[in-house]
mmCIF file of C-alpha atoms in Angstrom:
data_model
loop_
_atom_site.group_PDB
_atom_site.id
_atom_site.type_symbol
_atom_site.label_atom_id
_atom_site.label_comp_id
_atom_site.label_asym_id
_atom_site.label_seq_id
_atom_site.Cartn_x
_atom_site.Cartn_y
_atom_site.Cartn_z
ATOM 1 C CA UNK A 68 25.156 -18.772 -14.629
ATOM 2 C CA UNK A 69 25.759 -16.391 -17.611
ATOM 3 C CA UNK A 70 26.138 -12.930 -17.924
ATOM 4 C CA UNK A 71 25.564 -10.549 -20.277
ATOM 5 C CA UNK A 72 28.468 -7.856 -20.134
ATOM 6 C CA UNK A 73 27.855 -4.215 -22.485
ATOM 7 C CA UNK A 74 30.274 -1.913 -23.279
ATOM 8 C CA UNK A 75 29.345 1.752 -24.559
ATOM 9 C CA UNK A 76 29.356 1.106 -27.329
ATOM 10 C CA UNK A 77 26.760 -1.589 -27.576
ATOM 11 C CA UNK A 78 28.829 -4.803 -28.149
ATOM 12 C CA UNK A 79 27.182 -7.714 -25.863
ATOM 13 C CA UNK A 80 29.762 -9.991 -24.142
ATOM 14 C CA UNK A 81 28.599 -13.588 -22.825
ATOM 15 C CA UNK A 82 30.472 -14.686 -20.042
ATOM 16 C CA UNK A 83 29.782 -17.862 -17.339
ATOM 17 C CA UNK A 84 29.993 -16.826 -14.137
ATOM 18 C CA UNK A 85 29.435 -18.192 -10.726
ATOM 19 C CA UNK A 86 25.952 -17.912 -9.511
ATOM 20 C CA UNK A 87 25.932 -14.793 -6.499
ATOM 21 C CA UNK A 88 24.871 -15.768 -3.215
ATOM 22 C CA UNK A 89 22.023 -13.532 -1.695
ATOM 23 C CA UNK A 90 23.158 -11.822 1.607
ATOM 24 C CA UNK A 91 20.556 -10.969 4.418
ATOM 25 C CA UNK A 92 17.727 -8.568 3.368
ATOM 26 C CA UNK A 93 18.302 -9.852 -0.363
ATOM 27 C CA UNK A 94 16.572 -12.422 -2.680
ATOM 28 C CA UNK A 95 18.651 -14.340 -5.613
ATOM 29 C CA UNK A 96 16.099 -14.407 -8.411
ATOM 30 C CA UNK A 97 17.256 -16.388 -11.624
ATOM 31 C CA UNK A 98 15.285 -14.605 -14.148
ATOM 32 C CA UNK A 99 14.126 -17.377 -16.747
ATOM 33 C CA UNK A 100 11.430 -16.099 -20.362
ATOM 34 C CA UNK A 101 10.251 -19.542 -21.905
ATOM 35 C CA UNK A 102 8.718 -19.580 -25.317
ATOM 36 C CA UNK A 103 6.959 -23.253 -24.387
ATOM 37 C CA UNK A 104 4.173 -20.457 -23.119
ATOM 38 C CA UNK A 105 3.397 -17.713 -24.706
ATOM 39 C CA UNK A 106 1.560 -15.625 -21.770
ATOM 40 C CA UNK A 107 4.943 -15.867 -20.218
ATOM 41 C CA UNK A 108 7.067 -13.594 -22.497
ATOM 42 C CA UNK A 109 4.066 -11.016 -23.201
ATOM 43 C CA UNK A 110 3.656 -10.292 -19.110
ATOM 44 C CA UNK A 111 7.096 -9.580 -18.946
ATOM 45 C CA UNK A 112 6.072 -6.044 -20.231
ATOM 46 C CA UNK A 113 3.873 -5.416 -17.575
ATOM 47 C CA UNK A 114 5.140 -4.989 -14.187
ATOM 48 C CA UNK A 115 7.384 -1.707 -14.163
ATOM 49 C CA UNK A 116 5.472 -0.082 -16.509
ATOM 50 C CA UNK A 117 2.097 -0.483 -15.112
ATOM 51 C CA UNK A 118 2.915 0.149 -12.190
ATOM 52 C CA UNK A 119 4.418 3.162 -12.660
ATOM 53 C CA UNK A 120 1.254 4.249 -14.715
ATOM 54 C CA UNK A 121 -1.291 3.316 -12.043
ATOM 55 C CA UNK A 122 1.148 5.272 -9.629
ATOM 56 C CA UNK A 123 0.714 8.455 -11.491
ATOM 57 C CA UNK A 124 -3.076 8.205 -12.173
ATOM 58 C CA UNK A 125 -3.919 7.050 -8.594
ATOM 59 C CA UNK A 126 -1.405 7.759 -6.432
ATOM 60 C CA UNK A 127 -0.347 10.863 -7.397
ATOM 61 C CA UNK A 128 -2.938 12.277 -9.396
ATOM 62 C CA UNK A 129 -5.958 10.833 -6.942
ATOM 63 C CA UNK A 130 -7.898 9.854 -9.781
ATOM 64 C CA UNK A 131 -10.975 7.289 -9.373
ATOM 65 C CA UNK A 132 -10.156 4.097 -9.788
ATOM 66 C CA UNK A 133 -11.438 1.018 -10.925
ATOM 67 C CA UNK A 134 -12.469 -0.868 -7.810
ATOM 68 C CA UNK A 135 -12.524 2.082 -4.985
ATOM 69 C CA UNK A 136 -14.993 4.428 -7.182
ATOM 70 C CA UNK A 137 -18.453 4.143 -8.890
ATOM 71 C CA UNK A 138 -18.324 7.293 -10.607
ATOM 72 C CA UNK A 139 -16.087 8.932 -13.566
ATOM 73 C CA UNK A 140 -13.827 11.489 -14.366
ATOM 74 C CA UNK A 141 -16.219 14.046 -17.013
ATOM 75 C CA UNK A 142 -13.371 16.168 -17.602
ATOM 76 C CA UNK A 143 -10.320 15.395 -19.609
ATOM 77 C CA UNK A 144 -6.931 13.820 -18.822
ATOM 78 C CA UNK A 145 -3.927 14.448 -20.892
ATOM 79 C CA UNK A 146 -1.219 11.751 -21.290
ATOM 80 C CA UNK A 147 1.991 13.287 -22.815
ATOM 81 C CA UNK A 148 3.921 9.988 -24.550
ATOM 82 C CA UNK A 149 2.032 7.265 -25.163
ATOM 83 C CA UNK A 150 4.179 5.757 -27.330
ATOM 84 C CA UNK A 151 5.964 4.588 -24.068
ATOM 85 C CA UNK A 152 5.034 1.079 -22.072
ATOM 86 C CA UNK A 153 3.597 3.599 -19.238
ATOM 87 C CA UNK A 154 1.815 5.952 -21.185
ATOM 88 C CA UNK A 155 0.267 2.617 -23.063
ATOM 89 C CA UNK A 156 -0.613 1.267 -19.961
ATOM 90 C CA UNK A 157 -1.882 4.936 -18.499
ATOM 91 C CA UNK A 158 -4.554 4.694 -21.583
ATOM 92 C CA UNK A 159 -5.936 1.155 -20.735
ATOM 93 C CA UNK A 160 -6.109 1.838 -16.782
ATOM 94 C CA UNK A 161 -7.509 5.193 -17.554
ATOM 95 C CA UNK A 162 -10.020 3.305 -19.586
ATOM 96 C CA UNK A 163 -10.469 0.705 -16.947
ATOM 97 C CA UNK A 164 -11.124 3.071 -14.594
ATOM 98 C CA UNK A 165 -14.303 5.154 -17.064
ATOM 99 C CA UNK A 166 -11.490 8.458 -17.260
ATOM 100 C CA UNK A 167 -13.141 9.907 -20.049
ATOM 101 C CA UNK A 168 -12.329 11.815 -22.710
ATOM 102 C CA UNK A 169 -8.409 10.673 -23.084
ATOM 103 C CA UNK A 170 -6.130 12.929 -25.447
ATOM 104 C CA UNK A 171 -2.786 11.520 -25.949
ATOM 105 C CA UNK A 172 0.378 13.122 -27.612
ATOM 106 C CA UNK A 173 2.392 10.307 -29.593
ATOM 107 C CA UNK A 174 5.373 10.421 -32.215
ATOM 108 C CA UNK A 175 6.009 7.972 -34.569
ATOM 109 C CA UNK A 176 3.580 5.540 -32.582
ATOM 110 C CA UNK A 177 0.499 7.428 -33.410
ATOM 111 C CA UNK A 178 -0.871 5.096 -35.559
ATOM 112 C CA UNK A 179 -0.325 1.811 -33.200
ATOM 113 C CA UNK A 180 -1.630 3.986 -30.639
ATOM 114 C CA UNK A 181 -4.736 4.903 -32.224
ATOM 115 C CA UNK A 182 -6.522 1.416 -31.782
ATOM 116 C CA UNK A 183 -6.783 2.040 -28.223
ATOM 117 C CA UNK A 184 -8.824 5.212 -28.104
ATOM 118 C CA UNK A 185 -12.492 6.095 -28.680
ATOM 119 C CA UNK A 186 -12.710 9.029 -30.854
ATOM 120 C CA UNK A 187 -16.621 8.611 -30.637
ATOM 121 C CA UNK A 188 -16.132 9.520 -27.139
ATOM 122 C CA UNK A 189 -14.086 12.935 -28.065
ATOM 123 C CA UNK A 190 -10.595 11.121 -27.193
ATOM 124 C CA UNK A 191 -7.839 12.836 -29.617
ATOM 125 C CA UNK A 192 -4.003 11.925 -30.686
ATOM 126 C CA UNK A 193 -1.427 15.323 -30.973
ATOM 127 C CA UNK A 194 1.332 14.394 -32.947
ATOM 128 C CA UNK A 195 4.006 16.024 -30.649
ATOM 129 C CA UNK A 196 6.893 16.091 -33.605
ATOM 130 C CA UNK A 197 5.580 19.771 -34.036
ATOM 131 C CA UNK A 198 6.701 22.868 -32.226
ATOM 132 C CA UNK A 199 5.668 23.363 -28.901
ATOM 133 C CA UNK A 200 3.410 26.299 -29.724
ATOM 134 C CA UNK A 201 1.758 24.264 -31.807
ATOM 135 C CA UNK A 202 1.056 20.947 -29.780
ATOM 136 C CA UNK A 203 0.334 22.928 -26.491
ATOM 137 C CA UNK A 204 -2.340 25.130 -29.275
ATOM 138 C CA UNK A 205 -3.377 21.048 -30.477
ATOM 139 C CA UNK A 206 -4.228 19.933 -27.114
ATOM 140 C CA UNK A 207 -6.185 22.676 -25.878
ATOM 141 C CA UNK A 208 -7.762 22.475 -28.679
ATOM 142 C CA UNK A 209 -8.898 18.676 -28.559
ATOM 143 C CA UNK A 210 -9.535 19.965 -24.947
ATOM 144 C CA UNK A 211 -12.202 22.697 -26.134
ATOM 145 C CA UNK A 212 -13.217 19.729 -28.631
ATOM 146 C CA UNK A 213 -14.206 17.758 -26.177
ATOM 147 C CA UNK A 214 -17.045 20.561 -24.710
ATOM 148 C CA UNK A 215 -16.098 19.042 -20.829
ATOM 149 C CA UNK A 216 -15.002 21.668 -19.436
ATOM 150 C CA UNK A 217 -10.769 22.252 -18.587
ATOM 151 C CA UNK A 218 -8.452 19.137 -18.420
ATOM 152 C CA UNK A 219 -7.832 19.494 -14.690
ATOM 153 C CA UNK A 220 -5.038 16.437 -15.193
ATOM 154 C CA UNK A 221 -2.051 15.346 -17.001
ATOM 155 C CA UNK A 222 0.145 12.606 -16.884
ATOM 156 C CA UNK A 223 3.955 12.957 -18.233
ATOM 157 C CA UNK A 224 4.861 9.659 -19.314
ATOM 158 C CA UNK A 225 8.076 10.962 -21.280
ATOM 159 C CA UNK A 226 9.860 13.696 -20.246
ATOM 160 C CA UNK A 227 12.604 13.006 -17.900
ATOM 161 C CA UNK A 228 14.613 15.978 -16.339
ATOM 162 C CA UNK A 229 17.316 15.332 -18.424
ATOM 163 C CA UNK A 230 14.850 15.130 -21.421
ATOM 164 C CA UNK A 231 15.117 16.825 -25.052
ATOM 165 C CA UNK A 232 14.522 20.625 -23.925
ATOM 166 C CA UNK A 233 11.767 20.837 -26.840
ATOM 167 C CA UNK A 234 9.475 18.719 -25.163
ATOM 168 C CA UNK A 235 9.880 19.802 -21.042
ATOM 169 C CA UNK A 236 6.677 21.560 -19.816
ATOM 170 C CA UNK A 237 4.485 20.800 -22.534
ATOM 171 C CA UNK A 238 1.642 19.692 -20.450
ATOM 172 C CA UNK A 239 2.305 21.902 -17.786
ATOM 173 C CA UNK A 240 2.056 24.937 -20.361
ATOM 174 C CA UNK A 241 -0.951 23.450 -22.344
ATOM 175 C CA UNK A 242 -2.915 22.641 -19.458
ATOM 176 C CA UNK A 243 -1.791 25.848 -17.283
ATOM 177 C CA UNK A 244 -3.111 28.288 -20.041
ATOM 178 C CA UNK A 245 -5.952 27.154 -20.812
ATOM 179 C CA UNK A 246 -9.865 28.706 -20.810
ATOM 180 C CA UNK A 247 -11.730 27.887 -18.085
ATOM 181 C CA UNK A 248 -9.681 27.865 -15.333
ATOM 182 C CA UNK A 249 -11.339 30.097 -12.855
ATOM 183 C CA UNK A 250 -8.292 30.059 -10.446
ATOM 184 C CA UNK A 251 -7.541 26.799 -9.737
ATOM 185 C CA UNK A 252 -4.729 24.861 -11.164
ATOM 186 C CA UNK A 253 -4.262 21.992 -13.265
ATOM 187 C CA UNK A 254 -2.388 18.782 -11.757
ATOM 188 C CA UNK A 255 0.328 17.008 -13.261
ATOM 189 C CA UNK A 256 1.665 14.143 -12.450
ATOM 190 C CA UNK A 257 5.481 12.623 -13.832
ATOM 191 C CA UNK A 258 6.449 9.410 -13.858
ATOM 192 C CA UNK A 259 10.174 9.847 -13.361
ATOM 193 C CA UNK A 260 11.469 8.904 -9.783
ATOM 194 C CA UNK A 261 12.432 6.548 -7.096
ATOM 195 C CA UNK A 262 9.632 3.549 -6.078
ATOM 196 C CA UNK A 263 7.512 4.256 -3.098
ATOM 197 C CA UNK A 264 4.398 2.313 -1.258
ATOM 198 C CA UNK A 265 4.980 -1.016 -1.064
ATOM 199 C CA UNK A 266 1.393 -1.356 0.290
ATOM 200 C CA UNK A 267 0.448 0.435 -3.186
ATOM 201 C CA UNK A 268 2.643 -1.879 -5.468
ATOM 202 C CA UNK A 269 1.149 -5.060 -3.943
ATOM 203 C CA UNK A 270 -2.044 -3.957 -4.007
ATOM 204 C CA UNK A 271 -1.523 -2.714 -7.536
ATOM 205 C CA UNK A 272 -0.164 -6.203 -8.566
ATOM 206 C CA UNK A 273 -3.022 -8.199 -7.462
ATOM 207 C CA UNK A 274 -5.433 -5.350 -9.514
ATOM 208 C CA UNK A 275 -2.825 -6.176 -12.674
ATOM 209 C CA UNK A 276 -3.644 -10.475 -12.735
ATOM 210 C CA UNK A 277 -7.321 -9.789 -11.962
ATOM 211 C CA UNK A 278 -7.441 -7.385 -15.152
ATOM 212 C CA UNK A 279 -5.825 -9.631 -17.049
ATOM 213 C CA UNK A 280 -7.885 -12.212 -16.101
ATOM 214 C CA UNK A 281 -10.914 -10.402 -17.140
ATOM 215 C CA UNK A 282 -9.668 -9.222 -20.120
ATOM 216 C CA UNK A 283 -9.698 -5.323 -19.190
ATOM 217 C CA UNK A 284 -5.900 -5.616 -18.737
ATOM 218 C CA UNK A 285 -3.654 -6.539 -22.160
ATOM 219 C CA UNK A 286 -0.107 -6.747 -22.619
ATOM 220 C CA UNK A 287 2.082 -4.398 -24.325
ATOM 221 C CA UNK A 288 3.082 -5.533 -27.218
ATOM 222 C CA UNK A 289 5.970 -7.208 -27.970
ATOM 223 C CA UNK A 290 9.196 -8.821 -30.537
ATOM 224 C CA UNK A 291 10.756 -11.948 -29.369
ATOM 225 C CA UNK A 292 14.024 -11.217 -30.272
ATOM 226 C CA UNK A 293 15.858 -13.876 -32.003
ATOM 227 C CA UNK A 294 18.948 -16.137 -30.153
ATOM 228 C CA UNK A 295 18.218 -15.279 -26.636
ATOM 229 C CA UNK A 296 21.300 -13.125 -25.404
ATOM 230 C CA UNK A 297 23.199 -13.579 -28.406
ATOM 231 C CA UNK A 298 20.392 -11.135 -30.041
ATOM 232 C CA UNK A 299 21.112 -8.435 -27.428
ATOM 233 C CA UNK A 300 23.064 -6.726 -29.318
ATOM 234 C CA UNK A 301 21.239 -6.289 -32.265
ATOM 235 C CA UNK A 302 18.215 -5.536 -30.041
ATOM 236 C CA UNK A 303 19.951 -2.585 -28.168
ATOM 237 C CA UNK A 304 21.318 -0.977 -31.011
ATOM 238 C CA UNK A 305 17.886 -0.675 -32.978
ATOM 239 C CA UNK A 306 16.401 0.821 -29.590
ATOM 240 C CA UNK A 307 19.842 3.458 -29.405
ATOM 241 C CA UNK A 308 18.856 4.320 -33.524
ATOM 242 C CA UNK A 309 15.241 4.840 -32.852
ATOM 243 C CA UNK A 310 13.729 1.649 -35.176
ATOM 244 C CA UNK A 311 12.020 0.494 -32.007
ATOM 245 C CA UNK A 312 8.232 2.001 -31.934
ATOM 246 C CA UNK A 313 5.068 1.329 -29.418
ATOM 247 C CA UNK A 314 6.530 -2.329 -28.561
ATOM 248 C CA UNK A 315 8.943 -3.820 -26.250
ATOM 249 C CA UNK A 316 11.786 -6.570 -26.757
ATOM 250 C CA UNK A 317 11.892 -9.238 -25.322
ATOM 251 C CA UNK A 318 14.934 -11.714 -24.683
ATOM 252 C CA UNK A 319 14.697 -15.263 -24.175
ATOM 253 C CA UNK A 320 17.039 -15.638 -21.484
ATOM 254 C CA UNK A 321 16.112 -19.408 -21.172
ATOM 255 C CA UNK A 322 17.546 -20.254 -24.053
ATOM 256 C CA UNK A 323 20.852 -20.022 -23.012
#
């Protein structure tokens, strides 16, 4: 089989090496992106992501889903960082599942991001660049905008604990302070941590191909990127400088 060995400094190494041998309890998987079908490189984007997304909205969160609730959510969720695969994917299950109004903060993905709201229906897009004063001030805002009443949930689809500083809290502070409250306290739900539930991820998995089926469910969208794992490089040091926005990479492993 071959490798692809990186150094810290992002220069890719190719090296043949002999295939492992799966021990008990393991699985050897040999991981293989065609181009012969399209489908099959844009659902590469989808598994982590969405279900880390789903795992914040309905696990955590206890928000109604698609196929367990009739009803809606009146009130507004907040989804810090949707330039991310799991914020994306937070907006279309939010969607899926009639979570209504959505406002989103987004950097330089605003615009790509955009397409996938309904500002007819109040939803709203904080440019999060700013100060913190100012986008916790944007979203309650949007959230007084949208005349239903306090944002009782948020989902944190960015900040990790060793995130910039700048950006830690935001949601917790916009939706904390807000009008309306009467005592109770927003929830907020991070999407930073250790897998959990297998019952949840299978059952998640199965909801994943029937949306996709249907339509309801898209991909996220993606770059092939050029010569397989001989583009690596090139691929990983455009994500390190930042030229990577609202998208994912994709390498064609099977090409080598």
């Amino acid at each position: 089989m071959r490798e692809a060995v990186i150094t810290p400094d992002i220069q890719v190494e190719i090296r043949d090496v002999p295939t492992p041998v799966p021990k008990a309890g393991e699985v050897l998987v040999r991981v293989v992106v065609s181009g012969t079908n399209s489908k099959d490189l844009k659902t590469a984007t989808i598994p982590m992501a969405c279900l880390v997304a789903s795992f914040g909205l309905y696990d955590v969160l206890q928000l109604p889903s698609r196929w367990l609730s009739p009803g809606s959510l009146s009130n507004p969720i907040v989804i810090h960082g949707v330039g991310t695969a799991i914020g994306t994917f937070a907006i279309k299950l939010a969607k899926a599942s009639n979570i209504r109004p959505i406002i989103v903060t987004a950097g330089n993905s605003a615009e790509d991001i955009r397409g996938l709201l309904d500002f007819g229906q109040c939803d709203a897009v904080i440019d999060y660049r700013q100060s913190t004063k100012r986008v916790v001030a944007d979203i309650q805002s949007a959230i007084f905008k949208a005349g239903s009443g306090p944002a009782w949930y948020g989902l944190d689809a960015a900040t990790s604990e060793d995130g910039a500083p700048e950006y830690t809290g935001i949601l917790i502070e916009a939706l904390g302070t807000q009008w309306g409250l009467s005592g109770n306290r927003p929830r907020v739900a991070t999407v930073q941590g250790g897998a959990r539930q297998r019952c949840f991820g299978s059952l998640m998995s199965h909801l994943f191909t029937y949306g996709m089926a249907n339509g309801w469910l898209t991909t996220h969208p993606i770059e092939i990127v050029q010569g397989g794992l001989q583009g690596l490089g090139e691929a990983l040091t455009r994500l390190r400088d930042g030229k990577v926005f609202g998208k994912k990479l994709i390498v064609e492993v099977g090409k080598e």
